[in-house]
């Protein structure tokens, strides 16, 4: 196991960048994680790297050249034609043309490409601006213009890393990543996502070459149920696959306070998965993903960085960190009008343990059986 310190990939482009006043991605996310981590003394310059902006040529390993050109043109012109909107799915309510519509995704993609290089000899990299798992080769999809998790895996491949386990605990199905690797037996993909939620792909089962594992979970998924998913499904499957690298998409939209899902996890559930996957392979890349409550996402992803480093979470945040959280506003959302005090003063949520529902346990058992049969 490597002794290198974990590296954090960030960029100032995420600060103040918004998809527009009515879009869920109007809230700050990565900048909060950087500010909170610095306020806590957790982000020394030696562990921080500025994410480079990927050049179009580097993105063409997976994305179509005409789509990349359209995205760059949209940024310059601030609009798209109707034909471009229909063909590339940009300039829509979900995937609007905003001022950094090419530069911001290209920076997040550049971070994921760099992560593959940084991990060539092993180590741990945290890239909270990554995790745009819905992006498709020739079109935007679900707030994602590019697919940086796919680019990260392809970058690892270029370093000679063959077997990669990709685990996705975002509330939404990893449709873009599945599209890329469904027929690739050297990529194990496990996606846990809310049943019936957009994009409504990823039905229960083990498909492709036996390495595509989808577990839709019901509304109200709690920490107790997620612990069983972690210990009975995710960890054994990833260990059994013997990957050379693990990539975790750690979307923050499966927590109770998120406005876009109906799952009910606390951030403890995410951190426990981050910790459980840390020592399985010599290379570990943790990406962000969804997360639309600015306090939840900032606190959860800062706790991910603490988990990767083994930092102890303070019970009560020091003043400078509390100040970062008090400066956030989300008053245009009903949940943000009167934020509870612990969103300012703590990183850790109260655990949300609950009933272990039979359906959830049954689905886990059926997946384990299918995975054994196809192994
Ligand atoms: Zn999501």
Coordinates of C-alpha atoms and ligand atoms in Angstrom, one line a residue, residues 131 133-134 142-143 168-173 197-198 249 251-254 258 260-261 289-292, ligand 1:
X131 CA -18.5 12.5 -11.1
X133 CA -21.7 10.2 -14.8
X134 CA -24.6 10.9 -17.2
X142 CA -28.7 15.1 -16.8
X143 CA -26.6 18.3 -16.1
X168 CA -21.5 4.8 -7.9
X169 CA -23.6 5.7 -4.9
X170 CA -25.2 8.8 -6.4
X171 CA -29.1 8.8 -6.2
X172 CA -29.2 8.5 -10.0
X173 CA -28.2 5.6 -12.2
X197 CA -36.0 8.1 -10.7
X198 CA -34.6 9.8 -13.8
X249 CA -18.5 8.3 -7.6
X251 CA -22.7 11.9 -5.3
X252 CA -24.2 13.7 -2.3
X253 CA -27.8 13.5 -3.5
X254 CA -28.9 10.4 -1.6
X258 CA -31.3 16.7 -0.9
X260 CA -33.7 15.9 -6.0
X261 CA -34.1 12.4 -4.5
X289 CA -21.4 13.8 -8.5
X290 CA -24.9 15.0 -7.6
X291 CA -25.7 17.0 -4.5
X292 CA -28.1 20.0 -4.6
Ligands
LIG1 ZN1 -27.5 12.3 -8.9

